[in-house]
PDB file of C-alpha atoms in Angstrom:
ATOM      1  CA  MET A   1     -32.143   3.274  27.451  1.00 72.00           C
ATOM      2  CA  GLN A   2     -29.016   2.931  25.301  1.00 76.00           C
ATOM      3  CA  THR A   3     -28.736  -0.770  26.164  1.00 80.00           C
ATOM      4  CA  LEU A   4     -32.396  -1.286  25.296  1.00 79.00           C
ATOM      5  CA  ASN A   5     -31.853   0.432  21.930  1.00 79.00           C
ATOM      6  CA  ARG A   6     -28.884  -1.808  21.212  1.00 80.00           C
ATOM      7  CA  ILE A   7     -30.874  -4.939  22.083  1.00 81.00           C
ATOM      8  CA  LEU A   8     -33.743  -3.815  19.815  1.00 79.00           C
ATOM      9  CA  ILE A   9     -31.371  -3.123  16.921  1.00 78.00           C
ATOM     10  CA  ALA A  10     -29.660  -6.504  17.435  1.00 78.00           C
ATOM     11  CA  LEU A  11     -33.060  -8.266  17.492  1.00 77.00           C
ATOM     12  CA  ALA A  12     -34.133  -6.408  14.340  1.00 74.00           C
ATOM     13  CA  LEU A  13     -30.973  -7.619  12.598  1.00 74.00           C
ATOM     14  CA  VAL A  14     -31.516 -11.301  13.498  1.00 71.00           C
ATOM     15  CA  PRO A  15     -33.862 -12.054  10.532  1.00 67.00           C
ATOM     16  CA  LEU A  16     -31.190 -10.796   8.143  1.00 64.00           C
ATOM     17  CA  ALA A  17     -28.929 -13.654   9.210  1.00 64.00           C
ATOM     18  CA  GLN A  18     -31.686 -16.153   8.347  1.00 61.00           C
ATOM     19  CA  THR A  19     -32.279 -15.070   4.758  1.00 60.00           C
ATOM     20  CA  SER A  20     -30.652 -16.603   1.720  1.00 64.00           C
ATOM     21  CA  TRP A  21     -30.574 -13.358  -0.239  1.00 58.00           C
ATOM     22  CA  ALA A  22     -26.787 -13.185  -0.017  1.00 59.00           C
ATOM     23  CA  ASP A  23     -26.095 -16.774  -1.156  1.00 63.00           C
ATOM     24  CA  GLU A  24     -24.731 -15.663  -4.516  1.00 60.00           C
ATOM     25  CA  MET A  25     -22.363 -13.238  -2.793  1.00 60.00           C
ATOM     26  CA  ARG A  26     -21.062 -15.975  -0.517  1.00 60.00           C
ATOM     27  CA  ILE A  27     -19.779 -18.068  -3.444  1.00 62.00           C
ATOM     28  CA  THR A  28     -15.998 -17.837  -3.537  1.00 63.00           C
ATOM     29  CA  PRO A  29     -14.095 -17.528  -6.871  1.00 61.00           C
ATOM     30  CA  SER A  30     -12.778 -21.105  -6.457  1.00 63.00           C
ATOM     31  CA  ASP A  31     -16.340 -22.486  -5.975  1.00 67.00           C
ATOM     32  CA  ARG A  32     -17.369 -20.512  -9.028  1.00 62.00           C
ATOM     33  CA  SER A  33     -14.577 -21.989 -11.171  1.00 63.00           C
ATOM     34  CA  GLN A  34     -15.342 -25.506  -9.849  1.00 67.00           C
ATOM     35  CA  GLN A  35     -18.915 -25.039 -11.032  1.00 66.00           C
ATOM     36  CA  GLY A  36     -17.577 -24.065 -14.463  1.00 64.00           C
ATOM     37  CA  ARG A  37     -18.920 -20.524 -14.133  1.00 60.00           C
ATOM     38  CA  PRO A  38     -16.768 -17.563 -15.165  1.00 56.00           C
ATOM     39  CA  GLU A  39     -15.572 -15.146 -12.497  1.00 62.00           C
ATOM     40  CA  SER A  40     -17.939 -12.194 -12.287  1.00 62.00           C
ATOM     41  CA  LEU A  41     -15.209  -9.832 -13.539  1.00 65.00           C
ATOM     42  CA  GLU A  42     -14.456 -12.048 -16.540  1.00 66.00           C
ATOM     43  CA  ALA A  43     -18.000 -11.543 -17.787  1.00 68.00           C
ATOM     44  CA  LEU A  44     -17.406  -7.810 -18.157  1.00 71.00           C
ATOM     45  CA  PRO A  45     -15.973  -6.080 -21.260  1.00 76.00           C
ATOM     46  CA  SER A  46     -12.203  -5.573 -20.919  1.00 74.00           C
ATOM     47  CA  GLY A  47     -12.320  -1.768 -20.566  1.00 80.00           C
ATOM     48  CA  ILE A  48     -14.895  -1.879 -17.792  1.00 83.00           C
ATOM     49  CA  ARG A  49     -13.119  -4.855 -16.193  1.00 81.00           C
ATOM     50  CA  PHE A  50      -9.913  -2.794 -16.101  1.00 84.00           C
ATOM     51  CA  LEU A  51     -11.678   0.056 -14.293  1.00 86.00           C
ATOM     52  CA  VAL A  52     -13.608  -2.242 -11.945  1.00 85.00           C
ATOM     53  CA  GLY A  53     -10.383  -4.074 -11.053  1.00 85.00           C
ATOM     54  CA  LEU A  54      -8.853  -0.783  -9.932  1.00 88.00           C
ATOM     55  CA  ILE A  55     -11.682  -0.098  -7.479  1.00 89.00           C
ATOM     56  CA  ARG A  56     -10.419  -2.620  -4.929  1.00 86.00           C
ATOM     57  CA  PRO A  57      -6.881  -1.159  -4.508  1.00 88.00           C
ATOM     58  CA  MET A  58      -8.404   2.321  -4.582  1.00 90.00           C
ATOM     59  CA  ILE A  59     -10.774   1.473  -1.708  1.00 90.00           C
ATOM     60  CA  VAL A  60      -8.037  -0.310   0.253  1.00 87.00           C
ATOM     61  CA  LEU A  61      -5.783   2.730  -0.161  1.00 88.00           C
ATOM     62  CA  LEU A  62      -8.355   5.432   0.480  1.00 91.00           C
ATOM     63  CA  ILE A  63     -10.240   4.081   3.487  1.00 91.00           C
ATOM     64  CA  PRO A  64      -7.384   2.940   5.775  1.00 89.00           C
ATOM     65  CA  GLY A  65      -5.284   5.878   4.529  1.00 90.00           C
ATOM     66  CA  SER A  66      -7.904   8.448   5.489  1.00 91.00           C
ATOM     67  CA  ILE A  67      -8.527   6.714   8.831  1.00 91.00           C
ATOM     68  CA  THR A  68      -4.782   6.810   9.615  1.00 88.00           C
ATOM     69  CA  LEU A  69      -4.573  10.450   8.523  1.00 88.00           C
ATOM     70  CA  GLY A  70      -7.599  11.310  10.685  1.00 89.00           C
ATOM     71  CA  ILE A  71      -6.095   9.558  13.740  1.00 87.00           C
ATOM     72  CA  LEU A  72      -2.748  11.299  13.138  1.00 84.00           C
ATOM     73  CA  ASN A  73      -4.425  14.697  12.914  1.00 84.00           C
ATOM     74  CA  VAL A  74      -6.280  14.052  16.169  1.00 83.00           C
ATOM     75  CA  ILE A  75      -3.024  12.998  17.879  1.00 80.00           C
ATOM     76  CA  ARG A  76      -1.079  15.947  16.464  1.00 75.00           C
ATOM     77  CA  CYS A  77      -3.808  18.485  17.172  1.00 68.00           C
ATOM     78  CA  PRO A  78      -2.695  19.594  20.670  1.00 59.00           C
ATOM     79  CA  TYR A  79       0.863  20.140  19.470  1.00 54.00           C
ATOM     80  CA  LYS A  80       2.249  22.707  17.071  1.00 55.00           C
ATOM     81  CA  GLN A  81       3.109  21.048  13.758  1.00 57.00           C
ATOM     82  CA  ALA A  82       6.863  20.971  13.273  1.00 60.00           C
ATOM     83  CA  PRO A  83       8.071  21.948   9.771  1.00 62.00           C
ATOM     84  CA  VAL A  84       8.688  18.912   7.595  1.00 63.00           C
ATOM     85  CA  ASN A  85      12.182  18.572   6.224  1.00 65.00           C
ATOM     86  CA  ILE A  86      12.074  17.513   2.571  1.00 65.00           C
ATOM     87  CA  GLY A  87      15.825  17.446   2.209  1.00 67.00           C
ATOM     88  CA  VAL A  88      16.521  21.087   1.334  1.00 64.00           C
ATOM     89  CA  LYS A  89      18.924  23.252   3.301  1.00 62.00           C
ATOM     90  CA  PRO A  90      17.426  26.621   4.329  1.00 61.00           C
ATOM     91  CA  VAL A  91      18.692  29.549   2.267  1.00 60.00           C
ATOM     92  CA  ASP A  92      20.454  32.368   4.162  1.00 58.00           C
ATOM     93  CA  ARG A  93      18.727  35.686   3.704  1.00 52.00           C
TER      94      ARG A  93
ATOM     95  CA  MET B   1      25.210  10.046  -1.190  1.00 56.00           C
ATOM     96  CA  GLN B   2      22.918  13.090  -1.307  1.00 64.00           C
ATOM     97  CA  VAL B   3      19.789  12.421  -3.358  1.00 64.00           C
ATOM     98  CA  GLN B   4      18.000  15.392  -4.898  1.00 69.00           C
ATOM     99  CA  PRO B   5      14.452  15.863  -3.517  1.00 67.00           C
ATOM    100  CA  THR B   6      13.087  15.880  -7.081  1.00 72.00           C
ATOM    101  CA  ASN B   7      14.608  12.434  -7.648  1.00 71.00           C
ATOM    102  CA  LYS B   8      13.078  11.223  -4.377  1.00 72.00           C
ATOM    103  CA  ILE B   9       9.658  12.505  -5.450  1.00 74.00           C
ATOM    104  CA  SER B  10       9.926  10.918  -8.920  1.00 76.00           C
ATOM    105  CA  SER B  11      11.029   7.615  -7.387  1.00 77.00           C
ATOM    106  CA  ASN B  12       8.086   7.740  -4.942  1.00 80.00           C
ATOM    107  CA  GLN B  13       5.546   8.572  -7.639  1.00 81.00           C
ATOM    108  CA  ILE B  14       6.747   5.850 -10.024  1.00 86.00           C
ATOM    109  CA  ASN B  15       6.828   3.375  -7.162  1.00 86.00           C
ATOM    110  CA  TRP B  16       3.333   3.980  -5.857  1.00 84.00           C
ATOM    111  CA  LEU B  17       1.771   4.167  -9.328  1.00 87.00           C
ATOM    112  CA  LEU B  18       3.382   0.861 -10.274  1.00 89.00           C
ATOM    113  CA  PHE B  19       2.301  -0.713  -7.003  1.00 90.00           C
ATOM    114  CA  PHE B  20      -1.245   0.501  -7.571  1.00 89.00           C
ATOM    115  CA  PHE B  21      -1.455  -1.310 -10.924  1.00 90.00           C
ATOM    116  CA  VAL B  22       0.405  -4.365  -9.612  1.00 91.00           C
ATOM    117  CA  ALA B  23      -2.209  -4.566  -6.839  1.00 89.00           C
ATOM    118  CA  ALA B  24      -4.989  -4.921  -9.420  1.00 88.00           C
ATOM    119  CA  PRO B  25      -4.338  -8.246 -11.201  1.00 88.00           C
ATOM    120  CA  GLN B  26      -8.044  -8.376 -12.122  1.00 84.00           C
ATOM    121  CA  SER B  27      -7.448  -5.309 -14.275  1.00 86.00           C
ATOM    122  CA  THR B  28      -4.094  -6.139 -15.762  1.00 86.00           C
ATOM    123  CA  ASP B  29      -4.452  -9.953 -16.030  1.00 86.00           C
ATOM    124  CA  ILE B  30      -1.792 -12.288 -14.685  1.00 89.00           C
ATOM    125  CA  PRO B  31       0.965 -11.977 -17.368  1.00 90.00           C
ATOM    126  CA  MET B  32       0.952  -8.148 -17.209  1.00 91.00           C
ATOM    127  CA  HIS B  33       0.697  -8.364 -13.384  1.00 92.00           C
ATOM    128  CA  GLU B  34       3.853 -10.476 -13.291  1.00 92.00           C
ATOM    129  CA  TRP B  35       5.849  -8.286 -15.703  1.00 93.00           C
ATOM    130  CA  LEU B  36       4.796  -5.116 -13.880  1.00 93.00           C
ATOM    131  CA  SER B  37       5.793  -6.781 -10.601  1.00 93.00           C
ATOM    132  CA  LEU B  38       9.273  -7.457 -11.950  1.00 92.00           C
ATOM    133  CA  VAL B  39       9.575  -3.773 -12.963  1.00 93.00           C
ATOM    134  CA  PHE B  40       8.239  -2.820  -9.527  1.00 92.00           C
ATOM    135  CA  PHE B  41      10.893  -5.025  -7.909  1.00 91.00           C
ATOM    136  CA  THR B  42      13.637  -2.840  -9.410  1.00 90.00           C
ATOM    137  CA  THR B  43      11.906   0.449  -8.550  1.00 89.00           C
ATOM    138  CA  PHE B  44      11.371  -0.837  -4.992  1.00 89.00           C
ATOM    139  CA  ILE B  45      15.140  -1.385  -4.677  1.00 90.00           C
ATOM    140  CA  VAL B  46      15.719   2.144  -6.057  1.00 87.00           C
ATOM    141  CA  HIS B  47      13.186   3.521  -3.528  1.00 86.00           C
ATOM    142  CA  LEU B  48      15.027   1.830  -0.648  1.00 87.00           C
ATOM    143  CA  THR B  49      18.382   3.119  -1.965  1.00 87.00           C
ATOM    144  CA  VAL B  50      17.065   6.667  -2.328  1.00 84.00           C
ATOM    145  CA  HIS B  51      15.763   6.647   1.256  1.00 82.00           C
ATOM    146  CA  TRP B  52      18.658   4.552   2.617  1.00 86.00           C
ATOM    147  CA  ARG B  53      20.052   7.389   4.764  1.00 87.00           C
ATOM    148  CA  TRP B  54      16.713   7.799   6.581  1.00 83.00           C
ATOM    149  CA  ILE B  55      16.416   4.028   7.106  1.00 86.00           C
ATOM    150  CA  VAL B  56      19.961   3.694   8.509  1.00 87.00           C
ATOM    151  CA  ASP B  57      19.682   6.864  10.584  1.00 86.00           C
ATOM    152  CA  ILE B  58      16.368   5.905  12.224  1.00 85.00           C
ATOM    153  CA  SER B  59      17.422   2.264  12.694  1.00 85.00           C
ATOM    154  CA  LYS B  60      20.517   3.414  14.600  1.00 84.00           C
ATOM    155  CA  ARG B  61      18.590   5.876  16.763  1.00 83.00           C
ATOM    156  CA  LEU B  62      15.525   3.677  17.294  1.00 79.00           C
ATOM    157  CA  LEU B  63      16.387   2.832  20.895  1.00 78.00           C
ATOM    158  CA  LYS B  64      17.787   6.305  21.615  1.00 80.00           C
ATOM    159  CA  LYS B  65      16.084   9.701  21.722  1.00 78.00           C
ATOM    160  CA  LEU B  66      13.682  10.070  18.794  1.00 76.00           C
ATOM    161  CA  PRO B  67      10.397  11.928  18.254  1.00 79.00           C
ATOM    162  CA  GLY B  68       7.504   9.591  19.065  1.00 76.00           C
ATOM    163  CA  GLU B  69       5.979   9.959  15.606  1.00 76.00           C
ATOM    164  CA  THR B  70       9.226   8.993  13.867  1.00 79.00           C
ATOM    165  CA  ARG B  71       9.559   5.929  16.072  1.00 80.00           C
ATOM    166  CA  PHE B  72       5.938   5.014  15.406  1.00 79.00           C
ATOM    167  CA  ASN B  73       6.513   5.554  11.666  1.00 82.00           C
ATOM    168  CA  TYR B  74       9.216   2.936  11.722  1.00 85.00           C
ATOM    169  CA  VAL B  75       6.899   0.094  12.782  1.00 86.00           C
ATOM    170  CA  PRO B  76       4.431   0.148   9.816  1.00 87.00           C
ATOM    171  CA  ASP B  77       7.356   0.855   7.473  1.00 88.00           C
ATOM    172  CA  LEU B  78       9.202  -2.227   8.719  1.00 90.00           C
ATOM    173  CA  LEU B  79       6.034  -4.343   8.507  1.00 92.00           C
ATOM    174  CA  PHE B  80       5.408  -2.974   5.005  1.00 92.00           C
ATOM    175  CA  TYR B  81       8.941  -3.971   3.983  1.00 91.00           C
ATOM    176  CA  ILE B  82       8.509  -7.509   5.359  1.00 93.00           C
ATOM    177  CA  MET B  83       5.143  -7.922   3.597  1.00 93.00           C
ATOM    178  CA  MET B  84       6.569  -6.589   0.324  1.00 92.00           C
ATOM    179  CA  VAL B  85       9.477  -9.022   0.449  1.00 93.00           C
ATOM    180  CA  LEU B  86       7.086 -11.891   1.244  1.00 94.00           C
ATOM    181  CA  ALA B  87       4.755 -10.886  -1.610  1.00 93.00           C
ATOM    182  CA  MET B  88       7.658 -10.629  -4.061  1.00 93.00           C
ATOM    183  CA  VAL B  89       9.286 -13.930  -3.101  1.00 93.00           C
ATOM    184  CA  SER B  90       5.982 -15.825  -3.084  1.00 93.00           C
ATOM    185  CA  GLY B  91       4.987 -14.090  -6.338  1.00 92.00           C
ATOM    186  CA  ILE B  92       8.162 -15.262  -8.039  1.00 92.00           C
ATOM    187  CA  LEU B  93       7.570 -18.779  -6.743  1.00 92.00           C
ATOM    188  CA  ILE B  94       4.054 -18.937  -8.218  1.00 92.00           C
ATOM    189  CA  SER B  95       4.887 -17.188 -11.494  1.00 91.00           C
ATOM    190  CA  GLU B  96       2.887 -18.635 -14.391  1.00 89.00           C
ATOM    191  CA  ALA B  97       3.897 -16.282 -17.207  1.00 89.00           C
ATOM    192  CA  ALA B  98       6.986 -14.131 -16.615  1.00 89.00           C
ATOM    193  CA  LEU B  99       9.445 -16.733 -15.329  1.00 88.00           C
ATOM    194  CA  PRO B 100       8.502 -19.397 -17.948  1.00 89.00           C
ATOM    195  CA  ALA B 101       8.882 -16.673 -20.625  1.00 90.00           C
ATOM    196  CA  LEU B 102      12.397 -16.033 -19.293  1.00 89.00           C
ATOM    197  CA  GLY B 103      13.152 -19.751 -19.592  1.00 89.00           C
ATOM    198  CA  ILE B 104      12.893 -20.440 -15.855  1.00 87.00           C
ATOM    199  CA  HIS B 105      10.530 -23.312 -15.139  1.00 86.00           C
ATOM    200  CA  ILE B 106       9.647 -24.044 -11.523  1.00 85.00           C
ATOM    201  CA  VAL B 107       7.127 -26.405  -9.976  1.00 86.00           C
ATOM    202  CA  ILE B 108       4.468 -24.280  -8.312  1.00 86.00           C
ATOM    203  CA  ASP B 109       3.890 -25.255  -4.702  1.00 87.00           C
ATOM    204  CA  PRO B 110       0.285 -24.365  -3.674  1.00 87.00           C
ATOM    205  CA  PHE B 111       1.628 -23.305  -0.265  1.00 90.00           C
ATOM    206  CA  TRP B 112       2.797 -19.984  -1.754  1.00 92.00           C
ATOM    207  CA  THR B 113      -0.492 -18.885  -3.329  1.00 91.00           C
ATOM    208  CA  PRO B 114      -2.437 -17.984  -0.131  1.00 92.00           C
ATOM    209  CA  LEU B 115       0.753 -16.531   1.337  1.00 93.00           C
ATOM    210  CA  HIS B 116       1.133 -14.324  -1.757  1.00 93.00           C
ATOM    211  CA  GLU B 117      -2.491 -13.175  -1.545  1.00 92.00           C
ATOM    212  CA  LEU B 118      -2.271 -12.445   2.171  1.00 93.00           C
ATOM    213  CA  SER B 119       1.053 -10.589   1.998  1.00 93.00           C
ATOM    214  CA  ALA B 120      -0.066  -8.629  -1.097  1.00 92.00           C
ATOM    215  CA  ASN B 121      -3.323  -7.562   0.586  1.00 91.00           C
ATOM    216  CA  LEU B 122      -1.512  -6.586   3.772  1.00 92.00           C
ATOM    217  CA  SER B 123       1.075  -4.697   1.703  1.00 92.00           C
ATOM    218  CA  LEU B 124      -1.680  -2.663   0.081  1.00 91.00           C
ATOM    219  CA  LEU B 125      -3.166  -1.888   3.480  1.00 92.00           C
ATOM    220  CA  LEU B 126       0.241  -0.940   4.856  1.00 92.00           C
ATOM    221  CA  LEU B 127       0.920   1.220   1.787  1.00 91.00           C
ATOM    222  CA  ALA B 128      -2.160   3.244   2.738  1.00 91.00           C
ATOM    223  CA  VAL B 129      -0.774   3.653   6.276  1.00 90.00           C
ATOM    224  CA  HIS B 130       2.728   4.394   4.876  1.00 88.00           C
ATOM    225  CA  LEU B 131       1.372   7.137   2.586  1.00 89.00           C
ATOM    226  CA  ALA B 132      -0.754   8.600   5.390  1.00 90.00           C
ATOM    227  CA  MET B 133       2.187   8.637   7.811  1.00 87.00           C
ATOM    228  CA  HIS B 134       4.344  10.504   5.290  1.00 85.00           C
ATOM    229  CA  TRP B 135       1.470  12.640   3.955  1.00 87.00           C
ATOM    230  CA  ASN B 136       2.975  15.957   5.147  1.00 85.00           C
ATOM    231  CA  TRP B 137       6.231  15.207   3.357  1.00 82.00           C
ATOM    232  CA  ILE B 138       4.347  14.223   0.202  1.00 83.00           C
ATOM    233  CA  THR B 139       2.101  17.305   0.100  1.00 85.00           C
ATOM    234  CA  ASN B 140       4.946  19.700   0.986  1.00 85.00           C
ATOM    235  CA  ALA B 141       7.240  18.198  -1.614  1.00 80.00           C
ATOM    236  CA  PHE B 142       4.483  18.215  -4.231  1.00 79.00           C
ATOM    237  CA  LYS B 143       3.644  21.872  -3.551  1.00 82.00           C
ATOM    238  CA  ARG B 144       7.288  22.875  -3.626  1.00 80.00           C
ATOM    239  CA  TYR B 145       8.511  20.955  -6.664  1.00 76.00           C
ATOM    240  CA  ALA B 146       5.437  20.276  -8.774  1.00 71.00           C
ATOM    241  CA  LEU B 147       3.430  23.431  -8.116  1.00 74.00           C
ATOM    242  CA  HIS B 148       6.531  25.564  -7.303  1.00 72.00           C
ATOM    243  CA  LYS B 149       4.844  27.027  -4.219  1.00 64.00           C
ATOM    244  CA  GLN B 150       6.814  28.230  -1.204  1.00 61.00           C
ATOM    245  CA  THR B 151       6.276  25.928   1.791  1.00 56.00           C
ATOM    246  CA  ALA B 152       7.079  26.385   5.490  1.00 51.00           C
ATOM    247  CA  ASN B 153      10.481  24.646   5.164  1.00 46.00           C
TER     248      ASN B 153
END
């Protein structure tokens, strides 16, 4: 049943590969500059361009970072978390 | 040399904030990207110096008895270092604004541009892994020194 579902989903996705709706997205920045068209970010006002430019590093940091953290938590889960030494000697009481 | 934890935290924060903006040349534009990268180069050296004891200690004990997580930590950290060095060297070699402004004129070899892009993208990815691997240290240190909360240390 699972295999059949997968085949049906794969078949349903086939027409998507045949459409040209994503042609504009497939144009690389170098193709764009060769055609004398500005880069999509250059068309934006500078303030918005600044914020939009920060989205990429934010996504690249957040997604793999959270995945790594999630994997680490799963790996560490069966064990008791050892205290993390941040470079401070314990104070005698 | 014993480095104060507060200095380590400040060095880390400055470093990652700078790297974040350096990694967004679309936001900063190329001249600012290059100048920020040169500033980042110095803070990166400071970061390595501040954590030098950990680097030397773990490098010496890598093939001896070490907790698995520490040994695993070393691999992305080493890769991150290699990618950073590659990104910096290739970045200097394709500099269009900062080096000419300093009076250094070099012929840009197109070989370095894709290498710079690849190493910079991988560095960003490895920074995410690096931060995640040291997340407990970061949150504990932040709670202790920025929020002045007592942690389990």
